[in-house]
XYZ file of C-alpha atoms in Angstrom:
755
model
C 142.390 -58.401 -134.941
C 144.286 -60.645 -132.642
C 147.837 -59.738 -132.007
C 146.679 -55.857 -133.700
C 146.934 -54.313 -130.326
C 149.992 -56.471 -129.115
C 152.210 -54.801 -131.829
C 151.015 -51.331 -130.729
C 152.870 -51.451 -127.563
C 156.090 -52.551 -129.057
C 156.178 -50.173 -131.089
C 155.095 -47.141 -128.967
C 157.903 -48.066 -126.519
C 160.539 -48.170 -129.341
C 160.918 -43.931 -128.229
C 161.608 -45.006 -124.540
C 164.381 -47.352 -126.976
C 165.520 -44.089 -129.035
C 165.969 -41.842 -126.034
C 168.404 -44.121 -124.140
C 170.653 -44.220 -127.897
C 170.505 -41.045 -126.849
C 171.895 -40.499 -123.835
C 174.812 -42.636 -124.779
C 175.440 -40.068 -127.957
C 175.652 -37.701 -125.994
C 177.022 -38.848 -123.658
C 180.627 -39.896 -126.246
C 180.439 -35.265 -126.803
C 182.178 -35.376 -123.121
C 185.581 -35.265 -124.864
C 185.002 -31.462 -125.349
C 185.345 -30.489 -121.875
C 187.620 -28.210 -122.558
C 185.219 -25.838 -124.772
C 182.661 -26.617 -122.315
C 185.223 -25.346 -119.421
C 185.423 -22.542 -120.994
C 182.469 -21.350 -122.094
C 181.555 -22.378 -117.799
C 183.820 -19.429 -116.611
C 181.997 -16.830 -119.041
C 178.264 -17.877 -117.616
C 180.136 -17.824 -114.371
C 181.139 -14.516 -114.827
C 177.992 -13.472 -116.457
C 175.969 -14.929 -113.683
C 177.830 -13.404 -110.530
C 178.086 -10.175 -112.164
C 174.300 -10.509 -112.500
C 174.249 -10.695 -109.186
C 176.316 -7.973 -108.135
C 174.022 -5.914 -110.041
C 171.040 -7.026 -109.551
C 172.370 -6.221 -105.111
C 173.501 -2.833 -106.389
C 169.824 -2.247 -108.582
C 168.393 -2.876 -105.754
C 170.355 -1.409 -102.663
C 169.834 1.289 -105.217
C 166.374 1.131 -105.279
C 165.810 1.098 -102.085
C 167.526 4.429 -100.720
C 165.686 6.506 -103.458
C 161.998 4.350 -102.468
C 162.959 5.525 -98.462
C 164.246 9.221 -99.139
C 161.680 9.941 -101.617
C 158.589 9.425 -99.346
C 160.616 10.800 -96.925
C 160.844 14.296 -99.365
C 157.631 14.292 -100.982
C 154.866 12.842 -97.102
C 154.922 16.114 -94.863
C 154.202 14.294 -92.283
C 158.064 13.046 -92.453
C 159.250 16.510 -91.184
C 156.281 17.538 -89.016
C 157.297 14.683 -86.662
C 159.948 16.469 -86.295
C 158.390 19.549 -84.572
C 157.970 18.474 -81.232
C 154.677 20.564 -80.869
C 153.326 20.285 -83.664
C 153.327 15.784 -82.524
C 152.376 16.736 -79.468
C 149.780 18.794 -80.583
C 148.413 16.414 -83.853
C 148.577 11.771 -83.082
C 147.738 11.403 -86.778
C 150.835 12.664 -87.504
C 153.591 9.676 -85.603
C 149.974 7.513 -86.684
C 150.811 9.054 -90.740
C 154.555 8.538 -90.412
C 154.334 5.001 -89.089
C 151.626 3.429 -91.693
C 154.423 4.865 -94.177
C 157.242 3.556 -93.472
C 155.266 0.438 -92.842
C 153.742 0.694 -96.266
C 158.035 0.956 -97.216
C 158.765 -2.047 -94.870
C 155.863 -4.271 -97.356
C 157.094 -3.131 -100.459
C 160.503 -4.557 -99.745
C 161.833 -7.811 -98.913
C 164.792 -6.808 -98.531
C 164.131 -3.765 -96.121
C 164.002 -4.924 -92.766
C 163.253 -1.506 -91.060
C 163.054 1.935 -91.149
C 163.283 4.383 -87.905
C 163.372 7.749 -87.518
C 165.607 10.475 -85.342
C 164.155 13.179 -83.518
C 167.828 15.565 -82.228
C 165.461 18.000 -80.179
C 163.663 14.980 -78.002
C 166.470 12.074 -78.359
C 163.099 10.530 -79.855
C 163.197 7.164 -82.958
C 160.194 6.331 -84.600
C 159.379 2.761 -85.139
C 157.182 0.805 -86.750
C 155.914 0.008 -83.565
C 155.261 3.767 -82.238
C 157.982 6.318 -80.647
C 160.370 5.054 -78.436
C 161.940 7.421 -75.351
C 166.111 7.711 -76.096
C 167.421 5.494 -72.849
C 165.404 2.797 -73.893
C 166.452 2.702 -78.089
C 168.786 -0.751 -78.913
C 169.893 0.225 -81.209
C 171.188 4.253 -79.577
C 174.621 3.025 -80.363
C 174.764 3.610 -83.705
C 172.735 7.017 -84.301
C 175.876 8.218 -81.665
C 178.069 6.781 -84.450
C 176.010 8.669 -86.952
C 175.482 11.759 -85.120
C 179.612 12.003 -85.084
C 179.752 11.283 -88.404
C 176.821 12.854 -90.104
C 178.466 13.027 -94.395
C 178.938 9.467 -94.451
C 176.662 8.675 -96.784
C 177.617 4.727 -96.949
C 176.413 1.350 -96.477
C 177.201 1.328 -93.040
C 179.406 -2.955 -92.391
C 177.282 -5.386 -91.692
C 175.966 -4.823 -87.694
C 173.401 -6.811 -85.617
C 170.585 -5.369 -85.021
C 167.422 -5.436 -82.971
C 164.366 -2.665 -82.077
C 163.044 -3.813 -78.786
C 165.608 -5.362 -76.202
C 163.249 -8.837 -75.968
C 164.145 -9.263 -79.857
C 166.405 -11.589 -81.725
C 169.591 -9.928 -82.789
C 169.901 -9.503 -86.969
C 172.668 -9.297 -89.366
C 171.303 -5.598 -91.396
C 173.196 -3.314 -92.910
C 172.438 0.169 -93.031
C 172.146 3.775 -94.466
C 171.253 6.560 -92.765
C 170.444 9.903 -94.307
C 169.911 13.387 -92.400
C 166.353 14.854 -91.416
C 165.032 17.332 -93.354
C 167.126 16.707 -95.943
C 169.649 16.092 -97.811
C 171.321 17.890 -94.759
C 169.145 18.762 -92.547
C 170.191 19.215 -88.709
C 166.430 18.596 -86.820
C 167.440 14.086 -86.938
C 167.833 11.531 -88.820
C 166.806 8.582 -91.386
C 168.167 5.241 -90.680
C 167.056 2.362 -93.582
C 167.944 -1.144 -92.550
C 168.565 -3.229 -95.445
C 168.373 -7.575 -93.793
C 171.309 -10.050 -94.824
C 169.415 -13.072 -94.834
C 167.100 -11.865 -97.101
C 170.234 -10.015 -99.208
C 171.037 -14.409 -98.504
C 168.507 -15.513 -100.044
C 167.753 -13.282 -103.020
C 171.640 -14.471 -104.195
C 170.826 -18.150 -103.152
C 168.187 -17.784 -105.414
C 169.733 -16.770 -108.517
C 172.611 -19.509 -107.211
C 171.972 -23.356 -107.960
C 174.215 -24.176 -105.592
C 174.211 -28.066 -106.600
C 176.879 -26.197 -109.886
C 178.378 -23.122 -108.486
C 179.150 -21.526 -104.892
C 179.267 -17.688 -104.536
C 182.007 -16.203 -101.735
C 181.246 -12.646 -100.255
C 183.090 -11.152 -98.477
C 183.275 -7.714 -97.405
C 186.060 -5.071 -97.522
C 188.980 -6.176 -94.909
C 187.891 -9.818 -96.323
C 186.389 -10.850 -93.570
C 183.581 -14.125 -95.135
C 179.981 -12.854 -94.782
C 178.234 -16.043 -95.586
C 178.697 -18.761 -98.905
C 176.788 -20.898 -100.861
C 178.163 -23.934 -100.152
C 177.370 -25.971 -97.537
C 180.261 -24.740 -95.075
C 182.906 -21.194 -95.653
C 186.067 -21.827 -96.533
C 188.654 -21.053 -94.751
C 191.854 -20.417 -97.402
C 191.632 -18.520 -100.935
C 190.461 -21.498 -102.581
C 188.170 -24.560 -101.149
C 189.043 -28.037 -101.841
C 184.767 -28.452 -103.267
C 185.264 -25.978 -106.462
C 187.795 -24.197 -107.664
C 187.712 -19.723 -107.662
C 186.931 -18.509 -111.377
C 185.447 -15.508 -110.788
C 186.305 -12.031 -108.753
C 183.182 -9.150 -109.270
C 183.396 -6.230 -106.455
C 180.872 -4.775 -105.908
C 181.930 -0.394 -104.947
C 178.194 0.286 -103.211
C 178.782 -2.410 -100.294
C 182.761 -2.633 -100.918
C 182.177 -6.970 -101.171
C 183.597 -9.299 -103.126
C 181.780 -11.703 -105.043
C 183.934 -14.320 -105.810
C 182.032 -17.816 -107.769
C 183.283 -21.214 -109.295
C 182.172 -24.477 -110.241
C 181.091 -27.037 -108.220
C 184.086 -30.045 -108.365
C 186.365 -27.971 -110.610
C 187.843 -31.599 -111.236
C 184.223 -32.588 -113.028
C 185.802 -31.765 -116.049
C 188.773 -33.662 -116.395
C 186.937 -37.005 -114.647
C 183.765 -37.131 -117.344
C 187.724 -37.234 -119.652
C 188.697 -40.117 -118.404
C 186.217 -42.231 -118.097
C 184.216 -41.579 -121.213
C 185.244 -45.349 -122.961
C 183.540 -46.876 -119.879
C 180.449 -44.925 -120.785
C 180.341 -46.352 -124.779
C 181.060 -49.819 -122.977
C 178.120 -49.171 -120.378
C 175.916 -47.736 -123.194
C 176.105 -50.980 -124.843
C 174.493 -53.252 -122.273
C 172.416 -50.843 -121.591
C 170.704 -51.354 -125.167
C 171.243 -54.939 -125.013
C 169.165 -54.755 -122.171
C 166.183 -52.014 -123.490
C 165.933 -54.645 -126.285
C 164.670 -57.302 -123.730
C 163.287 -55.223 -120.902
C 160.689 -53.282 -124.455
C 160.082 -57.245 -125.378
C 159.495 -58.285 -121.992
C 156.833 -55.199 -120.714
C 154.999 -54.818 -123.958
C 153.921 -59.120 -123.250
C 153.049 -57.734 -119.657
C 151.183 -54.679 -120.373
C 148.070 -56.743 -123.316
C 147.417 -59.141 -120.365
C 144.902 -56.255 -119.050
C 143.452 -54.852 -122.759
C 143.002 -58.928 -124.324
C 140.673 -59.104 -121.228
C 138.875 -56.070 -121.704
C 138.669 -57.090 -125.749
C 137.036 -59.939 -124.386
C 134.452 -57.897 -122.334
C 133.743 -55.762 -125.993
C 133.581 -58.085 -128.030
C 130.852 -59.968 -126.098
C 128.167 -57.423 -126.845
C 128.369 -57.835 -130.514
C 128.853 -54.691 -131.904
C 128.530 -54.684 -135.061
C 130.663 -54.193 -137.891
C 132.024 -50.311 -139.604
C 129.795 -48.293 -141.749
C 132.302 -49.383 -144.776
C 131.996 -53.717 -143.201
C 135.765 -53.579 -142.421
C 136.363 -55.509 -139.241
C 137.163 -52.937 -136.333
C 140.759 -54.135 -133.961
C 140.605 -53.381 -130.990
C 141.856 -50.128 -130.258
C 138.561 -48.731 -132.503
C 136.337 -50.800 -130.945
C 137.379 -49.686 -127.359
C 136.798 -46.536 -128.005
C 133.253 -46.270 -130.077
C 132.208 -48.617 -127.004
C 133.632 -45.833 -124.660
C 131.704 -42.988 -126.604
C 128.933 -44.728 -127.542
C 127.941 -44.390 -122.864
C 129.339 -41.490 -122.405
C 126.743 -39.775 -124.723
C 124.248 -42.089 -123.924
C 125.085 -40.514 -120.415
C 125.152 -36.691 -121.139
C 121.315 -36.500 -122.609
C 120.409 -38.855 -120.237
C 122.074 -36.085 -117.596
C 120.758 -33.171 -119.921
C 116.968 -34.690 -119.866
C 116.910 -35.168 -116.427
C 118.285 -31.367 -116.090
C 115.331 -30.399 -118.919
C 112.106 -32.776 -117.119
C 113.563 -31.292 -113.667
C 113.533 -26.822 -114.530
C 110.339 -27.721 -116.405
C 108.664 -29.338 -113.081
C 109.569 -26.535 -110.872
C 108.283 -23.878 -113.071
C 105.095 -26.028 -113.827
C 104.996 -26.455 -109.262
C 105.445 -21.862 -109.397
C 102.906 -20.844 -111.774
C 100.626 -23.400 -109.759
C 101.709 -22.055 -106.944
C 100.714 -19.102 -108.280
C 97.062 -19.678 -109.893
C 96.392 -22.111 -107.371
C 95.398 -25.361 -109.368
C 96.979 -28.747 -108.596
C 98.073 -28.768 -105.208
C 97.058 -30.944 -104.193
C 100.478 -32.024 -102.897
C 102.786 -29.223 -102.863
C 104.835 -30.263 -100.297
C 105.183 -33.554 -102.085
C 106.661 -31.882 -104.891
C 108.449 -29.552 -103.208
C 110.821 -32.594 -101.304
C 110.881 -35.100 -104.954
C 112.260 -31.238 -107.203
C 114.719 -30.536 -104.199
C 113.202 -27.328 -103.717
C 112.814 -27.732 -100.215
C 115.209 -25.416 -97.975
C 117.472 -27.756 -96.421
C 117.298 -27.188 -92.387
C 114.421 -25.443 -90.813
C 111.087 -24.891 -92.746
C 109.661 -21.656 -93.669
C 106.292 -20.571 -91.530
C 106.519 -16.973 -93.159
C 105.933 -17.151 -97.448
C 106.266 -13.777 -99.283
C 105.867 -13.028 -102.613
C 107.398 -9.954 -103.950
C 107.448 -8.825 -107.685
C 110.908 -7.946 -109.164
C 110.074 -5.353 -112.671
C 113.177 -4.254 -114.519
C 112.799 -0.738 -114.775
C 113.035 1.233 -117.782
C 112.125 -1.879 -120.445
C 112.372 -0.840 -123.551
C 116.357 0.382 -122.986
C 116.769 -2.590 -121.333
C 115.553 -4.261 -124.795
C 117.559 -1.566 -127.281
C 120.118 -1.283 -125.449
C 121.262 -5.000 -124.550
C 121.104 -7.517 -127.216
C 118.704 -11.047 -126.809
C 121.786 -12.815 -125.671
C 123.318 -9.787 -122.952
C 119.262 -9.487 -121.881
C 119.062 -13.656 -121.761
C 122.526 -13.333 -119.477
C 122.249 -10.283 -117.934
C 118.015 -11.918 -116.120
C 120.144 -15.597 -114.753
C 122.261 -13.302 -113.161
C 119.731 -11.233 -112.124
C 117.848 -14.852 -110.450
C 120.903 -16.400 -109.015
C 121.834 -12.561 -106.855
C 118.851 -11.757 -105.170
C 117.790 -16.157 -104.303
C 122.570 -15.622 -103.198
C 121.141 -12.556 -101.114
C 117.871 -13.962 -100.025
C 119.887 -17.110 -98.238
C 122.440 -14.735 -97.373
C 120.346 -13.357 -94.307
C 119.325 -16.359 -93.509
C 116.127 -16.175 -95.726
C 114.348 -18.987 -98.484
C 114.430 -17.903 -101.912
C 112.856 -19.287 -105.049
C 113.036 -16.836 -108.233
C 111.132 -17.518 -112.087
C 110.556 -15.175 -114.607
C 106.974 -14.524 -115.075
C 107.205 -12.818 -117.506
C 109.422 -11.171 -120.257
C 110.412 -8.342 -117.514
C 109.446 -9.006 -114.551
C 110.410 -11.912 -112.056
C 108.100 -13.842 -109.302
C 109.851 -14.975 -106.128
C 108.996 -16.798 -102.664
C 110.629 -14.946 -99.973
C 111.331 -17.304 -96.497
C 111.406 -16.614 -92.996
C 112.309 -19.481 -90.927
C 111.270 -17.538 -87.070
C 108.099 -18.070 -86.005
C 108.234 -13.750 -84.445
C 110.352 -12.915 -87.198
C 109.661 -9.348 -88.367
C 109.052 -10.529 -92.582
C 107.666 -7.180 -93.244
C 111.197 -5.639 -92.389
C 113.749 -8.286 -93.367
C 111.922 -8.574 -96.572
C 112.052 -4.465 -97.013
C 116.396 -4.799 -96.471
C 116.631 -7.040 -98.190
C 115.160 -5.994 -101.968
C 117.068 -2.690 -100.559
C 120.114 -3.873 -100.857
C 119.632 -6.008 -104.097
C 117.971 -3.106 -105.503
C 121.299 -1.612 -104.483
C 123.612 -4.454 -105.616
C 121.906 -4.571 -109.007
C 122.339 -0.687 -110.190
C 126.363 -1.130 -108.873
C 127.227 -4.011 -110.758
C 124.855 -5.054 -113.376
C 123.330 -0.723 -113.799
C 120.077 -2.125 -114.454
C 117.001 -0.345 -112.352
C 114.627 -3.006 -110.700
C 110.908 -2.079 -108.387
C 110.182 -4.316 -105.702
C 106.452 -5.067 -104.981
C 105.841 -7.569 -102.236
C 102.747 -9.179 -100.881
C 101.487 -10.099 -97.714
C 102.872 -13.067 -95.825
C 101.339 -16.634 -95.523
C 101.665 -19.436 -93.237
C 100.923 -22.531 -95.949
C 103.116 -22.660 -99.909
C 99.372 -23.845 -100.520
C 98.264 -20.333 -100.076
C 101.638 -18.341 -101.450
C 98.725 -17.237 -104.087
C 97.659 -15.260 -102.438
C 100.532 -13.423 -101.422
C 101.327 -13.071 -105.110
C 98.034 -11.031 -105.971
C 98.828 -8.882 -103.159
C 101.928 -7.994 -104.845
C 101.145 -7.486 -108.030
C 97.872 -5.278 -107.170
C 101.429 -3.047 -105.658
C 103.050 -3.457 -109.256
C 99.560 -1.617 -110.111
C 100.457 1.761 -108.394
C 104.195 1.698 -110.223
C 103.210 5.422 -111.038
C 102.135 6.905 -107.698
C 104.857 4.776 -105.350
C 107.370 5.878 -108.415
C 109.561 7.925 -105.567
C 109.863 3.872 -103.480
C 111.416 1.037 -105.308
C 110.586 -1.359 -102.559
C 106.482 -1.193 -101.395
C 104.574 -3.037 -99.168
C 101.082 -4.310 -100.392
C 100.132 -2.678 -97.053
C 101.219 0.100 -97.285
C 99.074 0.471 -100.400
C 95.706 3.423 -98.709
C 92.237 1.528 -98.532
C 90.089 3.096 -101.615
C 87.179 3.287 -99.685
C 88.287 6.661 -98.397
C 88.845 7.989 -101.637
C 87.372 11.041 -102.934
C 87.057 10.901 -107.718
C 85.809 14.503 -107.463
C 88.752 16.136 -106.665
C 90.671 15.176 -109.275
C 87.847 15.863 -111.719
C 87.139 20.011 -108.846
C 91.152 20.624 -109.781
C 90.640 20.080 -114.081
C 87.734 21.373 -114.093
C 89.581 24.710 -111.398
C 92.426 24.190 -114.585
C 89.934 24.198 -117.862
C 89.083 27.112 -116.502
C 92.339 29.205 -115.867
C 93.043 28.620 -119.095
C 89.509 30.861 -120.593
C 90.504 33.264 -118.713
C 94.353 33.316 -119.826
C 95.957 32.791 -115.791
C 98.818 31.313 -114.721
C 96.956 30.130 -112.211
C 96.351 27.290 -114.054
C 99.346 24.839 -113.152
C 98.307 25.188 -109.955
C 95.522 22.787 -110.173
C 98.374 21.052 -112.375
C 100.127 20.867 -108.746
C 97.696 19.313 -106.745
C 96.464 17.500 -108.761
C 99.637 15.410 -109.116
C 99.958 15.698 -105.559
C 96.999 14.677 -105.076
C 97.368 11.442 -106.978
C 100.405 11.208 -105.536
C 99.101 11.003 -101.749
C 95.979 8.536 -102.928
C 98.320 5.589 -104.600
C 96.705 5.838 -107.697
C 96.380 2.674 -109.872
C 98.342 3.843 -112.667
C 95.337 2.941 -115.062
C 93.604 6.184 -112.787
C 96.000 7.926 -113.319
C 95.961 8.131 -116.949
C 92.058 8.373 -117.183
C 92.007 11.266 -115.024
C 94.235 13.200 -116.866
C 92.818 12.326 -119.880
C 89.329 13.347 -118.621
C 90.881 16.293 -118.018
C 91.950 16.938 -121.504
C 89.057 16.388 -123.384
C 87.405 18.649 -120.722
C 89.872 21.258 -121.650
C 89.185 20.262 -126.149
C 85.503 20.471 -125.366
C 86.266 24.172 -124.403
C 89.600 25.646 -127.002
C 89.818 22.916 -130.321
C 86.662 25.014 -132.214
C 88.144 28.097 -131.164
C 90.458 27.113 -133.816
C 92.728 24.947 -136.292
C 96.259 25.666 -134.320
C 94.251 24.298 -130.581
C 92.770 21.841 -131.701
C 95.486 20.303 -133.674
C 96.757 19.709 -129.866
C 93.533 17.774 -129.375
C 93.114 15.693 -131.868
C 95.715 14.300 -134.859
C 99.017 12.413 -135.308
C 100.027 14.691 -132.504
C 97.720 14.307 -130.270
C 98.614 10.377 -130.912
C 101.929 11.467 -130.589
C 100.777 12.818 -126.894
C 98.827 9.948 -125.288
C 102.311 7.618 -126.371
C 104.509 9.112 -124.742
C 102.654 8.942 -122.229
C 101.746 5.945 -122.230
C 105.686 5.900 -122.595
C 106.070 7.148 -119.550
C 107.033 4.953 -116.088
C 106.978 7.303 -113.749
C 104.529 10.758 -111.657
C 107.230 13.082 -111.815
C 107.886 12.327 -115.698
C 104.091 12.572 -116.595
C 103.504 15.266 -114.571
C 106.710 16.960 -116.465
C 105.034 15.876 -120.106
C 101.807 17.774 -119.374
C 102.887 20.354 -117.865
C 105.321 20.420 -120.741
C 102.282 20.333 -123.241
C 100.040 22.495 -121.461
C 102.204 25.364 -121.675
C 102.833 25.430 -125.252
C 98.098 25.016 -125.372
C 98.465 28.309 -123.404
C 100.448 29.644 -125.201
C 98.303 28.818 -128.550
C 95.396 30.371 -127.244
C 96.723 32.839 -125.498
C 97.961 33.985 -129.176
C 94.716 33.016 -130.811
C 92.729 35.450 -128.258
C 95.002 38.750 -128.047
C 95.142 39.005 -131.848
C 92.163 40.406 -132.076
C 93.475 43.861 -130.374
C 97.629 43.137 -130.968
C 98.243 47.115 -132.859
C 95.659 48.606 -130.381
C 97.121 47.113 -126.736
C 99.926 47.506 -128.440
C 99.846 51.854 -129.078
C 97.513 52.079 -125.760
C 100.624 49.865 -123.738
C 103.463 52.856 -124.795
C 101.093 55.902 -124.440
C 100.635 54.687 -121.121
C 104.400 53.554 -120.500
C 105.904 56.606 -122.199
C 103.053 59.084 -119.649
C 104.210 56.950 -116.093
C 107.545 55.787 -116.937
C 108.569 57.941 -114.158
C 106.329 55.932 -111.532
C 109.138 53.494 -109.167
C 106.555 50.692 -109.648
C 105.784 50.608 -113.150
C 105.691 46.704 -114.158
C 104.402 44.280 -116.870
C 102.366 42.742 -112.748
C 101.442 47.047 -112.531
C 100.721 47.163 -116.583
C 98.375 43.164 -115.853
C 96.131 44.176 -113.803
C 96.177 47.815 -114.819
C 95.097 47.071 -118.257
C 93.190 43.008 -117.376
C 96.043 41.548 -119.244
C 99.028 38.242 -118.616
C 102.433 40.101 -118.357
C 103.682 37.467 -120.074
C 101.055 38.416 -123.133
C 102.145 42.807 -122.653
C 106.073 40.979 -122.271
C 105.233 39.259 -125.624
C 104.155 42.786 -127.021
C 107.095 44.310 -126.418
C 108.935 42.126 -128.056
C 107.378 41.756 -131.048
C 106.272 45.285 -131.800
C 109.717 46.772 -131.057
C 111.946 44.338 -130.028
C 113.153 44.738 -127.828
C 111.960 43.720 -123.791
C 109.373 45.616 -122.047
C 112.075 46.389 -118.728
C 114.774 47.699 -121.903
C 111.941 50.178 -122.940
C 111.731 52.105 -119.842
C 115.218 52.219 -119.354
C 115.896 53.911 -122.513
C 112.717 56.308 -121.864
C 114.135 57.128 -118.072
C 118.099 57.138 -119.911
C 116.883 59.496 -122.438
C 114.771 61.855 -119.999
C 117.824 61.214 -116.875
C 120.017 62.987 -119.763
C 118.160 65.618 -120.184
C 117.899 66.877 -117.022
C 122.306 65.653 -116.110
C 122.975 68.066 -119.689
C 120.064 71.688 -118.793
C 119.540 71.594 -115.252
C 122.455 71.191 -111.917
C 119.758 68.407 -109.732
C 121.733 66.432 -107.915
C 121.576 63.399 -109.423
C 120.102 61.410 -105.679
C 116.626 64.077 -107.276
C 117.373 63.323 -111.471
C 117.300 59.155 -110.183
C 114.168 59.917 -108.096
C 112.140 62.289 -111.473
C 113.190 59.028 -113.681
C 111.733 56.524 -111.409
C 114.868 54.581 -109.345
C 114.679 54.029 -105.789
C 118.444 56.094 -104.949
C 121.122 56.603 -106.548
C 123.162 54.374 -106.723
C 120.509 51.937 -108.914
C 120.636 55.062 -111.402
C 124.378 55.603 -111.574
C 124.902 51.200 -111.916
C 121.893 51.090 -115.066
C 123.113 54.949 -116.139
C 126.969 54.172 -117.304
C 125.331 51.082 -118.198
C 123.850 52.637 -121.181
C 125.504 56.058 -121.925
C 129.170 53.688 -121.287
C 129.783 56.838 -118.908
C 129.039 57.475 -115.043
C 126.784 60.554 -114.706
C 128.971 63.372 -113.569
C 130.888 62.606 -116.339
C 128.381 63.523 -118.858
C 127.607 66.199 -117.075
C 130.768 68.174 -117.631
C 130.720 66.632 -121.192
C 127.406 68.290 -121.992
C 128.073 71.317 -119.802
C 131.323 72.463 -121.579
C 130.915 75.813 -123.979
C 129.913 75.210 -127.207
C 128.817 71.383 -127.169
C 125.860 70.405 -128.688
C 123.578 67.642 -125.904
C 123.787 64.143 -127.174
C 120.836 61.608 -126.479
C 122.148 57.789 -125.994
C 122.005 55.501 -129.370
C 120.152 52.525 -128.443
C-alpha cells in the first residue's frame, strides 16, 4: 500500500506538463501571422460596423420611443394649453412623470424637456422653469430659428440648472403638436458620456481602439489612453473607417501595437528554445511538488490506519484513497443520523408538551420543559397567553381538490405563516395541528396592560385575509380567553373549542372570541318549538306564510348563537312534527320523511357548514314538500274548481281588480294554486286568460260601436287607454284605431284575434 497515493499524485500533475507542451505547440503557429492579420482586419471591420449600427439603432429607438409617448400621451398636448394647465396642475405632474419614466428606461437618454411657445415656459423633469431662468434657452432660440431641422445636433454643452456642471450631449428637437405644430418644442438630449461608455463596452482597449470624429473632422473621443493628433497614432494603425450617416460621425478603428505580428515572427525561434527549457523545468517541478504534497497525506493515513479499519467485503486491502473515503463517509453518515434523530426527538417532545398543556396533564415543570425545548420566546416573558383554534373551512373540498402531499405542504405553510404573522405583530406564536382540519396556536403578549382581545382579533383577521389571497383557503378562528400561566392554557383551549361549536350560527364571523358568546341562562327554548309548530300549522292550512315562520326560526337561532348540534336538533324536531301531520296522507308525502329521500336530506344537512346554507337547504326542501301537499289536497276538486273559476272570470273579467289574490279571497284557495290550475287546464297563464277575454270584448266594441278608446278601455277592465293600447297592439298586432278603421270598412266582416 505504501507509495500508491504518491504515484497517483505524481500522475495527476502531468496535465500541467501537457498543458505547457500545448502552449509551446501553439506558439509555433505564430508564423501564420499574415493570415491572422487579414482576419483581424475583417473582424475589426465587423466589430466597428456593429458599433455604428448599434449606436444608430439606439438613437433611432430613443427618438421613436419619445415621439410615440408624446403622440399617445394627451397630457403633452394639454400642457401646451396654458389655461388648462393653470386649472389642472395634475397635467404638469403627469408630463414630468412620463419624461422621468422615459429617461429611466434608457441609459443613453440624458434628459427631455418641453418648450411652450405661448408663454415661453419650459417643463423639465424637475418642474416648470421660467424662460429667463432656463439655462438652455440659447439652444431653443436656435431651434425656433430653424424649425425644420430634424437631425441630431453636434456635440454641445448642456445643463438644466445654473448649479449643475456642463454635460456633453447631442440633441434633437421636434415641433409640437406632432408632426408640424407651432405651439412648442420637444427637446431630447442624449448623454455623450453614456454613448462613449456604450462604445467602450463593445471594444477591448487592450487589443483594439476606436476613434470617433464629427462631420468636421474634430475628435469627439477615443478608446485609446490618449487622443491621437494625426491620421495614424504611434500606438496603433487605423484599419477601418465607418461613417455614421445619422449623426455625420466617422468611426476609425484598428489594432493596438500594429507591429505585433512582425515582432512575433522575429522572436518565434526564441520561443522554441524557451519552450524546451520549460519542459525540463516542468518535469523537475512536478517531481518536487508531488513529494512535498504527499507528506500531509501520509500523516493522515497513519491516523486512519491506527483505528484498524476492517478489510472490504472481498477481502482485498484498501489503498489510501479508499480508506480515507470510507472513513469520512462513515463519520458523515453517523453525524447525519444523529442530527436527524435529534430533530425528530425535538419535534415529538414539542408536540407532547403542547398536548399535555391542552389536557392539563404532567405540568409540574412546564417552564423548564419549555426552556429545554427552546420554546420560550426570546426577550420579554409573555404575561397573557391565549389559545386560538384555527379550522380549515370546507375541509371535504380541501381533501378532494388536493392530493395528500399537497395537503401536508399547505398545512406546513399555514403553520409557518401564522407563526410569522404573530411575530411580526410583536406576539409569541406556537402552533401545532390538533386534528385533521384544526390547528391549535398559543399566542402570547408581553405587555401587562396590552389589549390582548383586539390585538389577537387583528392578528387573526390579517392571517385569514393573507391565507385566502395566497393559499386559496378559508379559515375560521376561535379565540379563548387570556390566561397568565402556562399551566392554565388548557382552560383557554376549552373555551376556544366551545366557540367552534357555534360555527353555523357564527358563520358570518370568521374570527370569534369566547367573550362574544351569550349566556345560555336567558335562552327560551319554547320559542323555537313555537315557530316550528306555527310552520306546521300554516302547512296544514295551505298558506305560504310558513316561510315567514321559517325565516323567524333561523333568525332567532342566529341571534342566540346556538350550537351546531342544537340547531340540527331543533330543525329535525320541526321535520318530525311536520312528518307526523303529513306522512300518512299519501305514499309520495311519506317518501319525503322516510326512506332514501329523507336520508339524503339528512346527509346534506350534516354536511352543511353555515347557517345560510342550511336555511337555503331547508327552504328548498320544504317548498318541494309544500307543492306535493298542495297538489294532493286539491286534486279531488280539481275539475269542479277550475270550472267554477272559469265561469267566475268570464262573468267578471271587466273588473279591473280581478287578480290571483282576488280569486284566492273569493274561493279560499291559494293564488299559486289558481295559477297552477290554469296552466294545467288551459296551457296558459292566468293573466293570459284574462287578456284573451278582454281583447275579444274590445274587438267587438271597436268594430260595432263608436265609443272612445278610453271608454272601451274602462269597460274591459283597464285603468287607462295607454295600458289598454299597449296590450292591444301586442296581442292583435295593430293599434286600436287602425283596427277600428279596418273593421268598419264596408264589406268587411268582423274578425277576432287568433290565440
